[in-house]
């Protein structure tokens, strides 16, 4: 999608390539003292207007003044002017399309990079989760052993207390 300002900017740049001095009037760009060899050796004043027809299409209107006369669209110079304008439109469209394509490629590259990062993060989380599960299993096993050891110690304490009591009773 080329906006009117995009197209006008591209036209300004093109006119500057031909030594045109571009000024903006209400709705037109006027390039004075322009020297497009295709239109002869006399400086030209080129009047340019564009407007959007819809989201994907713009219309360009160009009038070319050479000396005191305008180029007649049905003349040989008119054919050259049409070719010049079509080339501009094609080149601008191609540039915009390439820019869009580059932006989409960059966007796709960024998405692919994010995807790779997410895959690495997932693998790391899965590895950590496995390690943590093993740690939990180990801790559960140690807890069971600890409980069993406590029960043995409790039994030993009771046995020791009974033995102590028994000895005390035998002394009395």
mmCIF file of C-alpha atoms in Angstrom:
data_model
loop_
_atom_site.group_PDB
_atom_site.id
_atom_site.type_symbol
_atom_site.label_atom_id
_atom_site.label_comp_id
_atom_site.label_asym_id
_atom_site.label_seq_id
_atom_site.Cartn_x
_atom_site.Cartn_y
_atom_site.Cartn_z
ATOM 1 C CA UNK A 1 0.000 0.000 0.000
ATOM 2 C CA UNK A 2 1.489 3.255 -1.128
ATOM 3 C CA UNK A 3 0.128 6.343 0.475
ATOM 4 C CA UNK A 4 -0.145 9.627 -1.354
ATOM 5 C CA UNK A 5 2.764 10.978 0.675
ATOM 6 C CA UNK A 6 4.924 7.921 -0.226
ATOM 7 C CA UNK A 7 4.247 8.469 -3.903
ATOM 8 C CA UNK A 8 4.861 12.206 -3.655
ATOM 9 C CA UNK A 9 8.137 11.597 -1.838
ATOM 10 C CA UNK A 10 9.282 9.184 -4.559
ATOM 11 C CA UNK A 11 8.269 11.715 -7.251
ATOM 12 C CA UNK A 12 10.206 14.486 -5.490
ATOM 13 C CA UNK A 13 13.302 12.270 -5.454
ATOM 14 C CA UNK A 14 12.870 11.459 -9.145
ATOM 15 C CA UNK A 15 12.479 15.121 -10.086
ATOM 16 C CA UNK A 16 15.596 16.038 -8.108
ATOM 17 C CA UNK A 17 17.516 13.504 -10.221
ATOM 18 C CA UNK A 18 16.602 15.727 -13.190
ATOM 19 C CA UNK A 19 17.563 18.969 -11.400
ATOM 20 C CA UNK A 20 13.930 19.888 -10.785
ATOM 21 C CA UNK A 21 13.069 22.292 -7.990
ATOM 22 C CA UNK A 22 9.966 20.787 -6.422
ATOM 23 C CA UNK A 23 7.357 22.879 -4.621
ATOM 24 C CA UNK A 24 3.967 21.900 -3.262
ATOM 25 C CA UNK A 25 0.871 23.848 -4.172
ATOM 26 C CA UNK A 26 -2.567 23.051 -2.729
ATOM 27 C CA UNK A 27 -2.887 19.596 -4.286
ATOM 28 C CA UNK A 28 -0.018 19.380 -6.752
ATOM 29 C CA UNK A 29 3.729 19.056 -6.773
ATOM 30 C CA UNK A 30 5.320 21.420 -9.253
ATOM 31 C CA UNK A 31 8.815 20.679 -10.474
ATOM 32 C CA UNK A 32 10.340 23.702 -12.211
ATOM 33 C CA UNK A 33 13.426 23.923 -14.419
ATOM 34 C CA UNK A 34 13.443 20.167 -14.749
ATOM 35 C CA UNK A 35 15.680 18.639 -17.411
ATOM 36 C CA UNK A 36 14.344 15.243 -18.475
ATOM 37 C CA UNK A 37 16.281 14.569 -21.725
ATOM 38 C CA UNK A 38 13.419 12.419 -22.963
ATOM 39 C CA UNK A 39 11.284 15.591 -23.251
ATOM 40 C CA UNK A 40 13.882 17.685 -25.050
ATOM 41 C CA UNK A 41 16.651 20.113 -24.152
ATOM 42 C CA UNK A 42 14.320 22.933 -23.024
ATOM 43 C CA UNK A 43 13.706 23.095 -19.236
ATOM 44 C CA UNK A 44 10.354 21.617 -18.267
ATOM 45 C CA UNK A 45 7.793 22.406 -15.601
ATOM 46 C CA UNK A 46 6.159 19.194 -14.493
ATOM 47 C CA UNK A 47 2.873 19.197 -12.592
ATOM 48 C CA UNK A 48 2.117 16.102 -10.561
ATOM 49 C CA UNK A 49 -0.956 15.048 -8.606
ATOM 50 C CA UNK A 50 -1.830 11.733 -6.984
ATOM 51 C CA UNK A 51 -4.748 10.482 -4.990
ATOM 52 C CA UNK A 52 -5.800 7.141 -3.593
ATOM 53 C CA UNK A 53 -8.579 5.297 -5.387
ATOM 54 C CA UNK A 54 -8.691 2.544 -2.748
ATOM 55 C CA UNK A 55 -6.354 0.779 -0.303
ATOM 56 C CA UNK A 56 -4.184 -0.702 -3.030
ATOM 57 C CA UNK A 57 -4.512 1.720 -5.948
ATOM 58 C CA UNK A 58 -3.527 5.324 -6.512
ATOM 59 C CA UNK A 59 -4.016 7.501 -9.553
ATOM 60 C CA UNK A 60 -1.289 9.748 -10.926
ATOM 61 C CA UNK A 61 -1.960 12.787 -13.089
ATOM 62 C CA UNK A 62 0.994 14.486 -14.772
ATOM 63 C CA UNK A 63 1.184 17.511 -17.045
ATOM 64 C CA UNK A 64 4.487 18.431 -18.655
ATOM 65 C CA UNK A 65 5.122 21.972 -19.854
ATOM 66 C CA UNK A 66 8.025 22.412 -22.244
ATOM 67 C CA UNK A 67 8.660 26.101 -22.890
ATOM 68 C CA UNK A 68 5.144 27.526 -23.337
ATOM 69 C CA UNK A 69 3.450 24.350 -24.595
ATOM 70 C CA UNK A 70 2.217 21.211 -22.865
ATOM 71 C CA UNK A 71 3.134 17.777 -24.191
ATOM 72 C CA UNK A 72 0.196 16.336 -26.134
ATOM 73 C CA UNK A 73 -0.524 12.789 -24.880
ATOM 74 C CA UNK A 74 -1.211 11.622 -28.446
ATOM 75 C CA UNK A 75 2.160 12.852 -29.791
ATOM 76 C CA UNK A 76 5.509 11.067 -29.887
ATOM 77 C CA UNK A 77 6.613 13.062 -26.839
ATOM 78 C CA UNK A 78 3.319 12.045 -25.224
ATOM 79 C CA UNK A 79 4.238 8.395 -25.694
ATOM 80 C CA UNK A 80 7.639 9.099 -24.142
ATOM 81 C CA UNK A 81 5.920 10.889 -21.230
ATOM 82 C CA UNK A 82 3.551 7.939 -20.704
ATOM 83 C CA UNK A 83 6.512 5.564 -20.721
ATOM 84 C CA UNK A 84 8.383 7.787 -18.227
ATOM 85 C CA UNK A 85 5.368 7.863 -15.873
ATOM 86 C CA UNK A 86 4.714 4.112 -16.215
ATOM 87 C CA UNK A 87 8.362 3.426 -15.413
ATOM 88 C CA UNK A 88 8.077 5.642 -12.325
ATOM 89 C CA UNK A 89 4.875 3.870 -11.219
ATOM 90 C CA UNK A 90 6.372 0.427 -11.841
ATOM 91 C CA UNK A 91 9.633 1.268 -10.050
ATOM 92 C CA UNK A 92 7.768 2.767 -7.093
ATOM 93 C CA UNK A 93 5.430 -0.225 -6.877
ATOM 94 C CA UNK A 94 8.413 -2.586 -7.107
ATOM 95 C CA UNK A 95 10.249 -0.672 -4.362
ATOM 96 C CA UNK A 96 7.192 -0.747 -2.079
ATOM 97 C CA UNK A 97 6.653 -4.450 -2.782
ATOM 98 C CA UNK A 98 10.325 -5.213 -2.039
ATOM 99 C CA UNK A 99 10.107 -3.187 1.172
ATOM 100 C CA UNK A 100 6.993 -5.113 2.215
ATOM 101 C CA UNK A 101 8.698 -8.377 1.331
ATOM 102 C CA UNK A 102 11.806 -7.444 3.335
ATOM 103 C CA UNK A 103 9.606 -6.459 6.296
ATOM 104 C CA UNK A 104 7.720 -9.768 6.093
ATOM 105 C CA UNK A 105 10.988 -11.706 5.813
ATOM 106 C CA UNK A 106 12.361 -9.825 8.816
ATOM 107 C CA UNK A 107 9.125 -10.502 10.715
ATOM 108 C CA UNK A 108 9.307 -14.210 9.786
ATOM 109 C CA UNK A 109 12.956 -14.334 10.816
ATOM 110 C CA UNK A 110 12.103 -12.736 14.169
ATOM 111 C CA UNK A 111 9.265 -15.226 14.667
ATOM 112 C CA UNK A 112 11.562 -18.140 13.785
ATOM 113 C CA UNK A 113 14.127 -16.803 16.242
ATOM 114 C CA UNK A 114 11.465 -16.540 18.968
ATOM 115 C CA UNK A 115 10.353 -20.077 18.134
ATOM 116 C CA UNK A 116 13.942 -21.390 18.469
ATOM 117 C CA UNK A 117 14.249 -19.543 21.780
ATOM 118 C CA UNK A 118 10.976 -21.067 23.020
ATOM 119 C CA UNK A 119 12.095 -24.551 21.937
ATOM 120 C CA UNK A 120 15.389 -24.135 23.840
ATOM 121 C CA UNK A 121 13.501 -22.832 26.878
ATOM 122 C CA UNK A 122 11.067 -25.784 26.705
ATOM 123 C CA UNK A 123 13.965 -28.262 26.499
ATOM 124 C CA UNK A 124 15.611 -26.575 29.481
ATOM 125 C CA UNK A 125 12.366 -26.663 31.464
ATOM 126 C CA UNK A 126 11.829 -30.332 30.608
ATOM 127 C CA UNK A 127 15.405 -31.124 31.699
ATOM 128 C CA UNK A 128 14.901 -29.173 34.941
ATOM 129 C CA UNK A 129 11.547 -30.849 35.530
ATOM 130 C CA UNK A 130 13.140 -34.289 35.101
ATOM 131 C CA UNK A 131 15.947 -33.312 37.493
ATOM 132 C CA UNK A 132 13.437 -31.927 40.000
ATOM 133 C CA UNK A 133 11.298 -35.086 39.781
ATOM 134 C CA UNK A 134 14.409 -37.175 40.454
ATOM 135 C CA UNK A 135 15.234 -34.894 43.403
ATOM 136 C CA UNK A 136 11.684 -35.273 44.719
ATOM 137 C CA UNK A 137 11.858 -39.072 44.369
ATOM 138 C CA UNK A 138 15.227 -39.057 46.145
ATOM 139 C CA UNK A 139 13.865 -36.798 48.900
ATOM 140 C CA UNK A 140 10.778 -39.050 49.300
ATOM 141 C CA UNK A 141 13.057 -42.075 49.611
ATOM 142 C CA UNK A 142 15.243 -40.269 52.193
ATOM 143 C CA UNK A 143 12.067 -39.236 54.041
ATOM 144 C CA UNK A 144 10.903 -42.887 54.209
ATOM 145 C CA UNK A 145 14.368 -43.931 55.393
ATOM 146 C CA UNK A 146 14.294 -41.127 57.977
ATOM 147 C CA UNK A 147 10.877 -42.236 59.240
ATOM 148 C CA UNK A 148 12.070 -45.854 59.397
ATOM 149 C CA UNK A 149 15.244 -44.752 61.242
ATOM 150 C CA UNK A 150 13.127 -42.704 63.680
ATOM 151 C CA UNK A 151 10.905 -45.741 64.330
ATOM 152 C CA UNK A 152 14.018 -47.895 64.981
ATOM 153 C CA UNK A 153 15.401 -45.215 67.314
ATOM 154 C CA UNK A 154 12.005 -44.929 69.073
ATOM 155 C CA UNK A 155 11.998 -48.727 69.510
ATOM 156 C CA UNK A 156 15.615 -48.628 70.765
ATOM 157 C CA UNK A 157 14.718 -45.819 73.192
ATOM 158 C CA UNK A 158 11.748 -47.780 74.522
ATOM 159 C CA UNK A 159 13.893 -50.928 74.813
ATOM 160 C CA UNK A 160 16.646 -48.935 76.567
ATOM 161 C CA UNK A 161 14.142 -47.334 78.955
ATOM 162 C CA UNK A 162 12.663 -50.756 79.722
ATOM 163 C CA UNK A 163 16.145 -52.159 80.317
ATOM 164 C CA UNK A 164 16.980 -49.210 82.566
ATOM 165 C CA UNK A 165 13.708 -49.631 84.455
ATOM 166 C CA UNK A 166 14.330 -53.346 84.766
ATOM 167 C CA UNK A 167 17.806 -52.713 86.211
ATOM 168 C CA UNK A 168 16.440 -50.140 88.602
ATOM 169 C CA UNK A 169 13.782 -52.569 89.699
ATOM 170 C CA UNK A 170 16.383 -55.289 90.269
ATOM 171 C CA UNK A 171 18.488 -52.940 92.392
ATOM 172 C CA UNK A 172 15.652 -52.023 94.720
#
